[in-house]
Short mmCIF file of C-alpha atoms in Angstrom, two decimals:
data_model
loop_
_atom_site.label_atom_id
_atom_site.label_comp_id
_atom_site.label_asym_id
_atom_site.label_seq_id
_atom_site.Cartn_x
_atom_site.Cartn_y
_atom_site.Cartn_z
CA UNK R 19 -61.22 -12.42 41.31
CA UNK R 20 -59.97 -14.42 44.34
CA UNK R 21 -61.81 -12.07 46.75
CA UNK R 22 -65.08 -12.55 44.74
CA UNK R 23 -64.58 -16.34 44.85
CA UNK R 24 -63.98 -16.27 48.58
CA UNK R 25 -67.13 -14.17 49.16
CA UNK R 26 -69.17 -16.55 47.01
CA UNK R 27 -67.86 -19.54 49.01
CA UNK R 28 -68.74 -17.89 52.32
CA UNK R 29 -72.20 -17.02 51.03
CA UNK R 30 -72.77 -20.62 49.95
CA UNK R 31 -71.49 -21.87 53.32
CA UNK R 32 -73.88 -19.52 55.14
CA UNK R 33 -76.83 -20.69 52.98
CA UNK R 34 -76.01 -24.34 53.75
CA UNK R 35 -75.70 -23.74 57.47
CA UNK R 36 -79.05 -21.84 57.43
CA UNK R 37 -80.70 -24.69 55.59
CA UNK R 38 -79.19 -27.16 58.10
CA UNK R 39 -80.51 -24.99 60.99
CA UNK R 40 -83.97 -24.78 59.57
CA UNK R 41 -84.04 -28.55 58.86
CA UNK R 42 -82.95 -29.37 62.35
CA UNK R 43 -85.54 -27.03 63.83
CA UNK R 44 -88.24 -28.53 61.73
CA UNK R 45 -87.26 -32.12 62.64
CA UNK R 46 -86.91 -31.26 66.33
CA UNK R 47 -84.92 -34.45 67.03
CA UNK R 48 -81.40 -33.49 68.19
CA UNK R 49 -80.33 -37.06 68.56
CA UNK R 50 -80.84 -37.55 64.81
CA UNK R 51 -80.08 -34.16 63.35
CA UNK R 52 -78.71 -31.54 65.73
CA UNK R 53 -78.59 -27.92 64.62
CA UNK R 54 -75.25 -26.18 63.87
CA UNK R 55 -75.68 -24.12 67.00
CA UNK R 56 -76.15 -27.28 69.10
CA UNK R 57 -73.05 -28.83 67.51
CA UNK R 58 -70.90 -25.75 68.22
CA UNK R 59 -72.12 -25.64 71.80
CA UNK R 60 -71.34 -29.35 72.21
CA UNK R 61 -67.96 -28.87 70.61
CA UNK R 62 -67.11 -26.25 73.20
CA UNK R 63 -68.38 -28.42 76.00
CA UNK R 64 -66.15 -31.35 74.82
CA UNK R 65 -63.16 -29.18 73.94
CA UNK R 66 -60.90 -30.71 76.64
CA UNK R 67 -61.06 -34.36 75.60
CA UNK R 68 -61.33 -33.48 71.92
CA UNK R 69 -58.37 -31.16 71.74
CA UNK R 70 -56.12 -32.79 74.29
CA UNK R 71 -56.55 -36.48 73.58
CA UNK R 72 -58.61 -37.40 70.47
CA UNK R 73 -57.49 -34.71 67.94
CA UNK R 74 -53.75 -35.33 68.54
CA UNK R 75 -54.32 -39.07 68.14
CA UNK R 76 -56.10 -38.55 64.76
CA UNK R 77 -53.49 -35.99 63.61
CA UNK R 78 -50.62 -38.38 64.43
CA UNK R 79 -52.23 -41.22 62.55
CA UNK R 80 -53.08 -38.91 59.59
CA UNK R 81 -49.57 -37.44 59.51
CA UNK R 82 -47.74 -40.72 59.52
CA UNK R 83 -50.02 -42.23 56.92
CA UNK R 84 -49.82 -39.17 54.71
CA UNK R 85 -45.99 -39.06 54.79
CA UNK R 86 -45.70 -42.74 53.94
CA UNK R 87 -48.28 -42.37 51.19
CA UNK R 88 -46.39 -39.42 49.68
CA UNK R 89 -43.10 -41.35 49.69
CA UNK R 90 -44.74 -44.50 48.34
CA UNK R 91 -46.76 -42.62 45.72
CA UNK R 92 -43.77 -40.64 44.47
CA UNK R 93 -41.65 -43.80 44.25
CA UNK R 94 -44.28 -45.65 42.29
CA UNK R 95 -44.83 -42.67 39.88
CA UNK R 96 -41.09 -42.35 39.23
CA UNK R 97 -40.64 -46.07 38.74
CA UNK R 98 -43.60 -46.24 36.29
CA UNK R 99 -42.21 -43.24 34.39
CA UNK R 100 -38.69 -44.57 33.97
CA UNK R 101 -39.68 -48.17 33.22
CA UNK R 102 -42.53 -49.13 30.81
CA UNK R 103 -42.35 -52.63 32.12
CA UNK R 104 -42.86 -51.43 35.69
CA UNK R 105 -45.81 -49.35 34.42
CA UNK R 106 -47.45 -52.41 32.87
CA UNK R 107 -46.89 -54.42 36.01
CA UNK R 108 -47.81 -51.85 38.66
CA UNK R 109 -50.56 -49.76 37.11
CA UNK R 110 -53.19 -52.60 37.20
CA UNK R 111 -52.17 -53.56 40.79
CA UNK R 112 -52.56 -49.87 41.87
CA UNK R 113 -55.99 -49.67 40.34
CA UNK R 114 -57.01 -53.03 41.80
CA UNK R 115 -56.00 -51.92 45.28
CA UNK R 116 -58.74 -49.29 45.12
CA UNK R 117 -61.44 -51.80 44.41
CA UNK R 118 -61.12 -53.46 47.79
CA UNK R 119 -63.62 -52.01 50.26
CA UNK R 120 -61.75 -50.27 53.01
CA UNK R 121 -64.31 -51.25 55.62
CA UNK R 122 -63.59 -54.90 54.81
CA UNK R 123 -59.81 -54.55 55.32
CA UNK R 124 -59.91 -52.29 58.39
CA UNK R 125 -61.15 -55.05 60.76
CA UNK R 126 -58.35 -57.34 59.42
CA UNK R 127 -55.79 -54.67 60.16
CA UNK R 128 -57.13 -54.48 63.71
CA UNK R 129 -56.76 -58.25 64.05
CA UNK R 130 -53.17 -58.15 62.68
CA UNK R 131 -51.94 -55.12 64.63
CA UNK R 132 -54.50 -54.75 67.45
CA UNK R 133 -55.58 -51.29 68.60
CA UNK R 134 -52.16 -49.82 67.80
CA UNK R 135 -51.73 -46.83 65.56
CA UNK R 136 -50.56 -48.97 62.68
CA UNK R 137 -53.91 -50.51 61.98
CA UNK R 138 -55.23 -47.02 61.33
CA UNK R 139 -52.11 -45.88 59.48
CA UNK R 140 -52.54 -48.79 57.02
CA UNK R 141 -56.09 -47.76 56.30
CA UNK R 142 -54.89 -44.21 55.58
CA UNK R 143 -52.10 -45.41 53.26
CA UNK R 144 -54.52 -47.68 51.32
CA UNK R 145 -56.80 -44.72 50.66
CA UNK R 146 -54.25 -41.96 49.99
CA UNK R 147 -51.29 -43.41 48.02
CA UNK R 148 -53.42 -43.99 44.91
CA UNK R 149 -54.19 -40.35 44.00
CA UNK R 150 -50.63 -39.35 44.64
CA UNK R 151 -49.11 -42.11 42.47
CA UNK R 152 -51.52 -41.78 39.59
CA UNK R 153 -51.67 -37.90 39.56
CA UNK R 154 -47.91 -37.44 39.71
CA UNK R 155 -47.38 -40.09 37.02
CA UNK R 156 -49.83 -38.19 34.82
CA UNK R 157 -47.76 -35.13 35.49
CA UNK R 158 -44.61 -36.80 34.26
CA UNK R 159 -46.50 -38.00 31.17
CA UNK R 160 -47.79 -34.51 30.44
CA UNK R 161 -44.30 -33.38 29.18
CA UNK R 162 -44.40 -32.98 25.42
CA UNK R 163 -42.11 -35.32 23.54
CA UNK R 164 -40.77 -32.52 21.34
CA UNK R 165 -39.58 -30.60 24.38
CA UNK R 166 -37.68 -33.62 25.62
CA UNK R 167 -36.27 -34.17 22.13
CA UNK R 168 -35.15 -30.56 22.05
CA UNK R 169 -33.22 -30.98 25.33
CA UNK R 170 -31.61 -34.10 23.95
CA UNK R 171 -30.37 -32.24 20.91
CA UNK R 172 -28.57 -29.90 23.31
CA UNK R 173 -26.85 -32.79 24.97
CA UNK R 174 -29.14 -33.27 27.95
CA UNK R 175 -29.30 -36.79 29.43
CA UNK R 176 -32.20 -38.63 31.05
CA UNK R 177 -31.30 -37.18 34.44
CA UNK R 178 -31.27 -33.61 33.21
CA UNK R 179 -34.58 -34.12 31.35
CA UNK R 180 -36.17 -35.57 34.44
CA UNK R 181 -35.12 -32.81 36.86
CA UNK R 182 -35.31 -29.79 34.54
CA UNK R 183 -38.39 -30.74 32.52
CA UNK R 184 -40.46 -33.48 34.11
CA UNK R 185 -40.24 -32.41 37.76
CA UNK R 186 -41.35 -28.82 37.10
CA UNK R 187 -44.12 -30.16 34.88
CA UNK R 188 -45.34 -32.58 37.58
CA UNK R 189 -45.27 -30.03 40.47
CA UNK R 190 -48.78 -28.73 39.86
CA UNK R 191 -50.03 -32.30 39.68
CA UNK R 192 -48.20 -33.11 42.88
CA UNK R 193 -49.86 -30.28 44.84
CA UNK R 194 -53.23 -31.26 43.44
CA UNK R 195 -52.63 -34.81 44.61
CA UNK R 196 -51.74 -33.67 48.07
CA UNK R 197 -54.82 -31.57 48.28
CA UNK R 198 -56.84 -34.62 47.36
CA UNK R 199 -54.93 -36.86 49.73
CA UNK R 200 -55.28 -34.69 52.85
CA UNK R 201 -59.09 -35.10 53.21
CA UNK R 202 -58.76 -38.78 52.24
CA UNK R 203 -56.11 -39.35 54.89
CA UNK R 204 -58.31 -37.86 57.55
CA UNK R 205 -61.24 -39.96 56.40
CA UNK R 206 -59.00 -43.06 56.38
CA UNK R 207 -57.85 -42.37 59.94
CA UNK R 208 -61.45 -41.76 61.11
CA UNK R 209 -62.55 -44.99 59.52
CA UNK R 210 -59.84 -46.97 61.20
CA UNK R 211 -60.63 -45.34 64.53
CA UNK R 212 -64.35 -45.96 64.08
CA UNK R 213 -63.85 -49.71 63.54
CA UNK R 214 -61.29 -50.24 66.24
CA UNK R 215 -59.41 -47.76 68.40
CA UNK R 216 -58.96 -46.48 71.94
CA UNK R 217 -58.58 -42.84 70.99
CA UNK R 218 -59.16 -40.52 68.09
CA UNK R 219 -62.00 -38.43 66.68
CA UNK R 220 -63.51 -41.38 64.82
CA UNK R 221 -63.57 -43.43 68.08
CA UNK R 222 -65.05 -40.48 69.96
CA UNK R 223 -67.82 -40.04 67.36
CA UNK R 224 -68.72 -43.74 67.60
CA UNK R 225 -68.80 -43.55 71.43
CA UNK R 226 -71.19 -40.55 71.26
CA UNK R 227 -73.41 -42.55 68.89
CA UNK R 228 -73.84 -45.29 71.47
CA UNK R 229 -75.07 -42.59 73.86
CA UNK R 230 -77.52 -41.16 71.29
CA UNK R 231 -75.72 -37.87 71.52
CA UNK R 232 -76.36 -36.43 68.06
CA UNK R 233 -74.45 -33.19 68.69
CA UNK R 234 -71.58 -35.21 70.14
CA UNK R 235 -71.42 -37.31 67.02
CA UNK R 236 -71.25 -34.24 64.78
CA UNK R 237 -68.75 -32.32 66.91
CA UNK R 238 -65.67 -34.37 66.02
CA UNK R 239 -66.84 -34.53 62.36
CA UNK R 240 -67.01 -30.70 62.24
CA UNK R 241 -63.58 -30.57 63.88
CA UNK R 242 -62.19 -32.96 61.21
CA UNK R 243 -63.61 -30.80 58.46
CA UNK R 244 -62.03 -27.67 59.89
CA UNK R 245 -58.67 -29.39 60.20
CA UNK R 246 -58.88 -30.68 56.62
CA UNK R 247 -59.78 -27.26 55.23
CA UNK R 248 -56.94 -25.59 57.13
CA UNK R 249 -54.43 -28.15 55.92
CA UNK R 250 -55.56 -27.77 52.28
CA UNK R 251 -55.33 -24.01 52.68
CA UNK R 252 -51.73 -24.30 53.91
CA UNK R 253 -50.83 -26.53 50.96
CA UNK R 254 -52.53 -24.10 48.52
CA UNK R 255 -50.46 -21.25 50.01
CA UNK R 256 -47.26 -23.25 49.56
CA UNK R 257 -48.31 -24.06 45.98
CA UNK R 258 -48.69 -20.40 45.17
CA UNK R 259 -45.28 -19.64 46.69
CA UNK R 260 -43.41 -22.50 45.01
CA UNK R 261 -45.10 -22.61 41.57
CA UNK R 262 -44.86 -18.90 41.07
CA UNK R 263 -44.87 -19.15 37.25
CA UNK R 264 -48.56 -20.05 37.25
CA UNK R 265 -50.62 -16.93 37.16
CA UNK R 266 -53.92 -18.72 37.60
CA UNK R 267 -53.23 -19.82 41.19
#
């Protein structure tokens, strides 16, 4: 089943690339819509600055922001699970944080922290902590009350119920949240770099746009997509290894 799914995904990807290639050939304006071949050629030509300077800068920003988001999201999820009062206080605030346009806050972060890495990290955290906190909290809440009551009848306390029942139940939700957060963290880092940075793939893409280099704009975007897919693939592999009781993975 998994092999058939992979083949179907590759077939769809090939069809989309072919459609992109035909559209670019029909438009014949590489500065607006370069073809996939032109993007790959440009990616190879720019491999030295992309892989030695800008990709490491984006990955560092993404990694720091993602780690902080995971810790913050887990803490908020646990706090809301153990305290109904905290849930009533924090849940609306978490929701409200996602209604603020990121492009409006990113310039403020640059004003506060300058062109340092922390202005981009804050954008990443703002985007990624939400799915982690809410999804893991839903995982805790997915535990059936009768199962918790059964453990209590056998003398289990709140600590045992949390670690032996709620944590295993929330693990699939946690991995789903991480797989959602990885692309979002990369997008957050790229947005921060686009609006104000001295290095990074988002910064490089904006610089190529000022030069009307369409293939140069797309090259770091394609690289970001490849990195995101690879990272999600690694997380999916870890999920299959850790949550071995789920036969559908």
